[in-house]
mmCIF file of C-alpha atoms in Angstrom:
data_model
loop_
_atom_site.group_PDB
_atom_site.id
_atom_site.type_symbol
_atom_site.label_atom_id
_atom_site.label_comp_id
_atom_site.label_asym_id
_atom_site.label_seq_id
_atom_site.Cartn_x
_atom_site.Cartn_y
_atom_site.Cartn_z
ATOM 1 C CA MET Z 1 -1.271 -11.760 -16.474
ATOM 2 C CA ALA Z 2 -1.012 -12.345 -12.687
ATOM 3 C CA ARG Z 3 0.408 -9.535 -10.355
ATOM 4 C CA VAL Z 4 0.745 -9.261 -6.528
ATOM 5 C CA TYR Z 5 -1.742 -6.563 -4.905
ATOM 6 C CA THR Z 6 -1.564 -5.201 -1.507
ATOM 7 C CA CYS Z 7 -4.579 -4.997 0.049
ATOM 8 C CA ASP Z 8 -6.694 -3.704 3.053
ATOM 9 C CA PHE Z 9 -9.954 -5.157 3.317
ATOM 10 C CA HIS Z 10 -11.189 -3.137 6.064
ATOM 11 C CA ILE Z 11 -11.114 0.931 6.136
ATOM 12 C CA HIS Z 12 -13.863 3.227 8.127
ATOM 13 C CA THR Z 13 -14.260 6.768 7.115
ATOM 14 C CA CYS Z 14 -15.768 9.408 9.258
ATOM 15 C CA LEU Z 15 -19.454 8.255 8.525
ATOM 16 C CA SER Z 16 -18.531 5.505 11.261
ATOM 17 C CA PRO Z 17 -19.289 6.924 14.556
ATOM 18 C CA CYS Z 18 -15.982 5.538 16.086
ATOM 19 C CA GLY Z 19 -14.173 7.109 12.769
ATOM 20 C CA ASP Z 20 -11.961 10.053 12.927
ATOM 21 C CA LEU Z 21 -13.516 13.070 11.133
ATOM 22 C CA ASP Z 22 -10.134 13.246 9.403
ATOM 23 C CA MET Z 23 -11.206 9.829 7.705
ATOM 24 C CA HIS Z 24 -12.814 11.821 4.617
ATOM 25 C CA PRO Z 25 -12.570 10.550 1.057
ATOM 26 C CA ARG Z 26 -10.005 12.751 -0.254
ATOM 27 C CA ALA Z 27 -7.471 12.094 2.697
ATOM 28 C CA LEU Z 28 -8.176 8.581 3.071
ATOM 29 C CA ILE Z 29 -7.153 8.176 -0.566
ATOM 30 C CA ALA Z 30 -4.144 10.263 -0.133
ATOM 31 C CA ALA Z 31 -3.115 8.287 2.919
ATOM 32 C CA VAL Z 32 -3.626 4.777 0.543
ATOM 33 C CA ARG Z 33 -1.286 6.153 -1.902
ATOM 34 C CA SER Z 34 1.319 6.967 0.225
ATOM 35 C CA ARG Z 35 1.162 3.450 1.818
ATOM 36 C CA GLY Z 36 1.237 1.765 -1.512
ATOM 37 C CA LEU Z 37 -1.907 -0.156 -1.519
ATOM 38 C CA ASP Z 38 -3.495 -1.435 -4.508
ATOM 39 C CA ILE Z 39 -6.976 -2.577 -3.429
ATOM 40 C CA ILE Z 40 -9.246 -1.365 -0.580
ATOM 41 C CA ALA Z 41 -12.490 -1.552 0.782
ATOM 42 C CA VAL Z 42 -14.597 0.941 2.427
ATOM 43 C CA CYS Z 43 -16.386 -0.761 5.339
ATOM 44 C CA ASP Z 44 -18.213 1.467 7.698
ATOM 45 C CA HIS Z 45 -20.562 0.336 10.189
ATOM 46 C CA ASN Z 46 -24.003 -0.725 8.751
ATOM 47 C CA SER Z 47 -23.751 1.583 5.704
ATOM 48 C CA MET Z 48 -21.884 2.494 2.090
ATOM 49 C CA GLU Z 49 -22.775 6.163 2.149
ATOM 50 C CA ASN Z 50 -19.358 7.183 1.931
ATOM 51 C CA ALA Z 51 -18.277 4.317 -0.541
ATOM 52 C CA GLY Z 52 -19.342 6.026 -3.797
ATOM 53 C CA TYR Z 53 -17.283 9.109 -2.317
ATOM 54 C CA VAL Z 54 -14.128 7.609 -1.864
ATOM 55 C CA MET Z 55 -14.391 5.668 -5.065
ATOM 56 C CA ARG Z 56 -14.832 9.153 -6.741
ATOM 57 C CA ALA Z 57 -11.777 10.277 -4.989
ATOM 58 C CA ALA Z 58 -9.455 7.370 -6.315
ATOM 59 C CA ILE Z 59 -10.602 8.734 -9.994
ATOM 60 C CA GLY Z 60 -7.224 9.202 -11.877
ATOM 61 C CA THR Z 61 -4.806 6.690 -9.713
ATOM 62 C CA GLU Z 62 -4.261 3.233 -9.465
ATOM 63 C CA VAL Z 63 -6.303 2.502 -6.524
ATOM 64 C CA THR Z 64 -9.062 0.418 -6.818
ATOM 65 C CA VAL Z 65 -11.756 1.173 -3.942
ATOM 66 C CA LEU Z 66 -14.327 -1.914 -3.469
ATOM 67 C CA PRO Z 67 -17.491 -0.784 -1.933
ATOM 68 C CA GLY Z 68 -18.338 -2.588 1.314
ATOM 69 C CA MET Z 69 -19.663 -2.523 5.192
ATOM 70 C CA GLU Z 70 -18.861 -3.815 8.317
ATOM 71 C CA ILE Z 71 -22.262 -5.206 9.405
ATOM 72 C CA THR Z 72 -23.294 -6.163 12.940
ATOM 73 C CA SER Z 73 -25.512 -9.371 13.159
ATOM 74 C CA ALA Z 74 -28.237 -10.019 15.338
ATOM 75 C CA GLU Z 75 -25.866 -12.196 17.280
ATOM 76 C CA GLU Z 76 -23.558 -8.943 18.063
ATOM 77 C CA VAL Z 77 -20.695 -10.295 15.351
ATOM 78 C CA HIS Z 78 -19.302 -8.030 13.134
ATOM 79 C CA VAL Z 79 -18.528 -9.369 9.433
ATOM 80 C CA VAL Z 80 -16.994 -7.613 6.784
ATOM 81 C CA ALA Z 81 -18.905 -7.680 3.692
ATOM 82 C CA LEU Z 82 -17.133 -6.977 0.007
ATOM 83 C CA LEU Z 83 -18.988 -6.232 -2.977
ATOM 84 C CA GLN Z 84 -18.274 -5.772 -6.798
ATOM 85 C CA ASP Z 85 -20.058 -2.494 -7.539
ATOM 86 C CA LEU Z 86 -22.147 0.317 -5.692
ATOM 87 C CA ASP Z 87 -25.419 -1.446 -7.148
ATOM 88 C CA ARG Z 88 -24.902 -4.550 -5.095
ATOM 89 C CA ALA Z 89 -23.475 -2.591 -2.124
ATOM 90 C CA GLN Z 90 -26.916 -0.115 -2.485
ATOM 91 C CA ARG Z 91 -29.403 -3.058 -2.407
ATOM 92 C CA LEU Z 92 -26.993 -4.865 0.818
ATOM 93 C CA GLN Z 93 -27.117 -1.322 2.636
ATOM 94 C CA ASP Z 94 -30.949 -1.320 1.994
ATOM 95 C CA LEU Z 95 -31.417 -4.713 3.475
ATOM 96 C CA VAL Z 96 -29.518 -3.440 6.516
ATOM 97 C CA TYR Z 97 -31.303 -0.255 6.892
ATOM 98 C CA ASP Z 98 -34.511 -2.319 6.864
ATOM 99 C CA HIS Z 99 -33.395 -4.281 9.897
ATOM 100 C CA LEU Z 100 -31.625 -1.857 11.876
ATOM 101 C CA SER Z 101 -33.435 0.293 14.248
ATOM 102 C CA GLY Z 102 -32.523 3.148 16.777
ATOM 103 C CA LEU Z 103 -31.106 7.047 16.157
ATOM 104 C CA ASN Z 104 -27.631 7.847 16.619
ATOM 105 C CA ASP Z 105 -26.653 10.094 19.682
ATOM 106 C CA GLU Z 106 -24.060 12.197 18.543
ATOM 107 C CA ASP Z 107 -22.734 13.403 22.339
ATOM 108 C CA VAL Z 108 -22.706 9.248 22.913
ATOM 109 C CA PHE Z 109 -21.146 7.999 19.928
ATOM 110 C CA GLY Z 110 -19.933 10.476 17.449
ATOM 111 C CA VAL Z 111 -20.872 11.956 14.321
ATOM 112 C CA GLN Z 112 -21.761 10.155 11.246
ATOM 113 C CA ALA Z 113 -20.549 12.236 8.426
ATOM 114 C CA VAL Z 114 -21.564 11.806 4.609
ATOM 115 C CA VAL Z 115 -18.548 13.639 2.809
ATOM 116 C CA ASN Z 116 -18.120 13.929 -0.683
ATOM 117 C CA GLU Z 117 -14.796 13.731 -2.610
ATOM 118 C CA CYS Z 118 -14.313 17.408 -2.417
ATOM 119 C CA GLY Z 119 -13.991 17.401 1.344
ATOM 120 C CA GLU Z 120 -17.697 18.535 1.540
ATOM 121 C CA VAL Z 121 -20.347 17.825 4.164
ATOM 122 C CA GLU Z 122 -23.356 16.176 2.165
ATOM 123 C CA GLY Z 123 -25.353 15.334 5.257
ATOM 124 C CA LEU Z 124 -25.372 13.292 8.646
ATOM 125 C CA ASN Z 125 -26.266 9.875 8.976
ATOM 126 C CA PRO Z 126 -29.520 9.838 11.596
ATOM 127 C CA ARG Z 127 -29.519 5.994 11.916
ATOM 128 C CA LEU Z 128 -27.834 4.095 15.397
ATOM 129 C CA LEU Z 129 -25.046 2.462 12.756
ATOM 130 C CA ILE Z 130 -23.185 1.365 15.685
ATOM 131 C CA GLY Z 131 -26.181 -0.780 16.748
ATOM 132 C CA ALA Z 132 -27.133 -4.378 15.748
ATOM 133 C CA THR Z 133 -29.275 -5.633 13.100
ATOM 134 C CA THR Z 134 -31.951 -8.366 13.480
ATOM 135 C CA LEU Z 135 -29.952 -10.244 10.727
ATOM 136 C CA THR Z 136 -28.899 -13.535 11.603
ATOM 137 C CA LEU Z 137 -25.131 -14.667 10.680
ATOM 138 C CA THR Z 138 -26.649 -17.176 8.481
ATOM 139 C CA SER Z 139 -29.050 -15.203 6.826
ATOM 140 C CA LEU Z 140 -26.419 -12.289 6.426
ATOM 141 C CA VAL Z 141 -23.813 -13.878 4.935
ATOM 142 C CA ASP Z 142 -26.561 -15.742 2.678
ATOM 143 C CA ALA Z 143 -27.432 -12.212 1.337
ATOM 144 C CA ILE Z 144 -23.765 -11.257 0.745
ATOM 145 C CA HIS Z 145 -23.297 -14.115 -1.206
ATOM 146 C CA ASP Z 146 -26.688 -13.642 -3.105
ATOM 147 C CA LEU Z 147 -25.002 -10.297 -4.586
ATOM 148 C CA ASP Z 148 -21.840 -12.133 -5.567
ATOM 149 C CA GLY Z 149 -19.750 -10.746 -2.466
ATOM 150 C CA LEU Z 150 -17.404 -11.827 -0.076
ATOM 151 C CA ALA Z 151 -18.329 -12.253 3.618
ATOM 152 C CA ILE Z 152 -15.363 -12.234 5.949
ATOM 153 C CA ALA Z 153 -15.406 -12.660 9.882
ATOM 154 C CA SER Z 154 -14.280 -9.560 11.583
ATOM 155 C CA HIS Z 155 -11.561 -9.720 14.144
ATOM 156 C CA ILE Z 156 -12.074 -13.203 14.967
ATOM 157 C CA ASP Z 157 -9.285 -12.704 17.417
ATOM 158 C CA ARG Z 158 -10.917 -10.052 19.786
ATOM 159 C CA GLU Z 159 -13.595 -10.282 22.456
ATOM 160 C CA SER Z 160 -15.259 -7.519 21.220
ATOM 161 C CA PHE Z 161 -17.636 -8.215 18.459
ATOM 162 C CA GLY Z 162 -15.677 -11.097 16.953
ATOM 163 C CA ILE Z 163 -17.434 -14.098 16.281
ATOM 164 C CA LEU Z 164 -15.417 -16.218 18.711
ATOM 165 C CA GLY Z 165 -15.549 -14.002 21.509
ATOM 166 C CA GLN Z 166 -19.431 -13.568 20.889
ATOM 167 C CA LEU Z 167 -19.884 -17.346 20.053
ATOM 168 C CA GLY Z 168 -17.043 -19.201 21.103
ATOM 169 C CA PHE Z 169 -17.169 -21.113 17.838
ATOM 170 C CA ILE Z 170 -17.985 -20.580 14.342
ATOM 171 C CA PRO Z 171 -21.254 -22.262 13.234
ATOM 172 C CA PRO Z 172 -20.684 -24.743 10.581
ATOM 173 C CA ASP Z 173 -23.618 -23.373 8.381
ATOM 174 C CA VAL Z 174 -22.254 -19.951 8.036
ATOM 175 C CA ARG Z 175 -19.897 -19.940 5.090
ATOM 176 C CA PHE Z 176 -17.445 -17.302 5.761
ATOM 177 C CA ASP Z 177 -15.008 -16.785 2.802
ATOM 178 C CA ALA Z 178 -12.228 -15.760 5.077
ATOM 179 C CA LEU Z 179 -11.336 -14.886 8.657
ATOM 180 C CA GLU Z 180 -9.807 -11.664 9.536
ATOM 181 C CA ILE Z 181 -6.963 -11.182 11.894
ATOM 182 C CA SER Z 182 -6.163 -8.079 13.771
ATOM 183 C CA SER Z 183 -3.107 -6.669 12.534
ATOM 184 C CA SER Z 184 -1.501 -6.731 16.446
ATOM 185 C CA MET Z 185 -1.491 -10.501 16.317
ATOM 186 C CA GLY Z 186 -0.909 -11.457 12.593
ATOM 187 C CA THR Z 187 -1.641 -14.821 10.743
ATOM 188 C CA LYS Z 188 1.122 -16.677 11.756
ATOM 189 C CA HIS Z 189 0.614 -16.329 15.164
ATOM 190 C CA ALA Z 190 -3.166 -16.567 14.701
ATOM 191 C CA ARG Z 191 -2.407 -20.254 12.864
ATOM 192 C CA GLN Z 192 -0.718 -21.440 16.171
ATOM 193 C CA ARG Z 193 -3.604 -20.113 18.165
ATOM 194 C CA TYR Z 194 -6.334 -21.265 16.169
ATOM 195 C CA PRO Z 195 -5.644 -24.768 14.751
ATOM 196 C CA GLU Z 196 -8.987 -25.789 14.603
ATOM 197 C CA LEU Z 197 -9.650 -23.052 11.942
ATOM 198 C CA ALA Z 198 -6.934 -24.234 9.718
ATOM 199 C CA ASP Z 199 -9.251 -24.664 6.659
ATOM 200 C CA TYR Z 200 -10.224 -21.080 6.399
ATOM 201 C CA PRO Z 201 -8.343 -18.727 4.756
ATOM 202 C CA PHE Z 202 -6.674 -15.646 7.388
ATOM 203 C CA VAL Z 203 -6.435 -11.976 6.355
ATOM 204 C CA THR Z 204 -5.132 -9.074 8.178
ATOM 205 C CA SER Z 205 -6.774 -5.658 7.654
ATOM 206 C CA SER Z 206 -6.069 -2.413 9.393
ATOM 207 C CA ASP Z 207 -9.944 -2.232 10.533
ATOM 208 C CA ALA Z 208 -8.508 1.801 10.167
ATOM 209 C CA HIS Z 209 -10.615 4.426 12.136
ATOM 210 C CA TYR Z 210 -7.652 6.907 11.847
ATOM 211 C CA LEU Z 211 -5.415 7.898 8.617
ATOM 212 C CA ALA Z 212 -2.234 6.887 10.435
ATOM 213 C CA ASP Z 213 -3.752 3.508 11.034
ATOM 214 C CA ILE Z 214 -4.288 2.762 7.020
ATOM 215 C CA GLY Z 215 -2.376 -0.204 5.711
ATOM 216 C CA ARG Z 216 -1.345 -1.319 9.279
ATOM 217 C CA GLY Z 217 -2.748 -4.813 8.422
ATOM 218 C CA ILE Z 218 -2.479 -6.229 4.689
ATOM 219 C CA VAL Z 219 -3.121 -9.355 2.583
ATOM 220 C CA ARG Z 220 -1.133 -9.673 -0.418
ATOM 221 C CA LEU Z 221 -2.663 -11.412 -3.238
ATOM 222 C CA SER Z 222 -1.537 -12.954 -6.955
ATOM 223 C CA MET Z 223 -3.977 -12.611 -9.332
ATOM 224 C CA ASP Z 224 -4.797 -11.206 -12.647
ATOM 225 C CA ALA Z 225 -7.255 -8.106 -11.806
ATOM 226 C CA PRO Z 226 -8.628 -6.623 -8.681
ATOM 227 C CA THR Z 227 -11.639 -8.001 -8.832
ATOM 228 C CA ILE Z 228 -14.216 -9.929 -6.395
ATOM 229 C CA ALA Z 229 -14.058 -12.815 -8.556
ATOM 230 C CA GLU Z 230 -10.163 -12.884 -8.706
ATOM 231 C CA ILE Z 231 -10.351 -12.219 -5.189
ATOM 232 C CA ALA Z 232 -12.536 -15.239 -4.093
ATOM 233 C CA LYS Z 233 -10.214 -17.409 -6.339
ATOM 234 C CA ALA Z 234 -6.765 -16.380 -4.466
ATOM 235 C CA LEU Z 235 -8.585 -16.668 -1.001
ATOM 236 C CA LYS Z 236 -9.064 -20.459 -2.406
ATOM 237 C CA SER Z 237 -5.974 -20.926 -4.186
ATOM 238 C CA GLU Z 238 -7.676 -21.464 -7.370
ATOM 239 C CA ASP Z 239 -6.592 -21.334 -11.228
ATOM 240 C CA GLY Z 240 -3.049 -20.065 -10.169
ATOM 241 C CA ARG Z 241 -4.521 -17.162 -7.776
ATOM 242 C CA SER Z 242 -2.785 -17.281 -4.333
ATOM 243 C CA MET Z 243 -2.470 -15.503 -1.372
ATOM 244 C CA VAL Z 244 0.571 -14.631 1.245
ATOM 245 C CA GLU Z 245 -0.404 -14.398 4.893
ATOM 246 C CA VAL Z 246 1.446 -11.853 6.474
#
């Protein structure tokens, strides 16, 4: 039976170099519950190493955690990848790591902490997670779809790392499942600003790097279950599933 799920599909943890160290799994889930969210996606920069720990922190709650990543393409465009399970997320991470070079400089970019569900530091990721991969947009989106995932263009209304800011247009061969609008703009304003993108579903997400920002951007989906397959149908308004742009 269909119900309405409140979703935030773009949340960072302390693994992202620009993420606050308070964004560890246990604190993150506590904030998610306090804001009444039903589904979230953990989308750190070019890595999913904290996603499993956030999923563990949510055990015993009614929150569904989807593993994901915010991947930087060769064109320096940010793409949110949403996956159904950790196995698929791990396979995507392996691909990303194979196409990501450089080492992190903590003094410049910040700490990249892998933290478990108990708040214990498991290690520090040495890779340059803030960097760009050598994966083109087309190959990246295709790889996400090959893993039955969803590919969402991040914060298209922002100049920095948004596809319109970087390229000025959306290539017709890049098959995005949705376009993300920053919470400060909202989809209603975005529909007026980007009439040429009327055929795409718009979603708002928080892109939270701090606990206080979680849930500031949401999308509400009417669907039967909190799964990638159901989300895909809701974004397309298929089989009675639907979304409410906010």
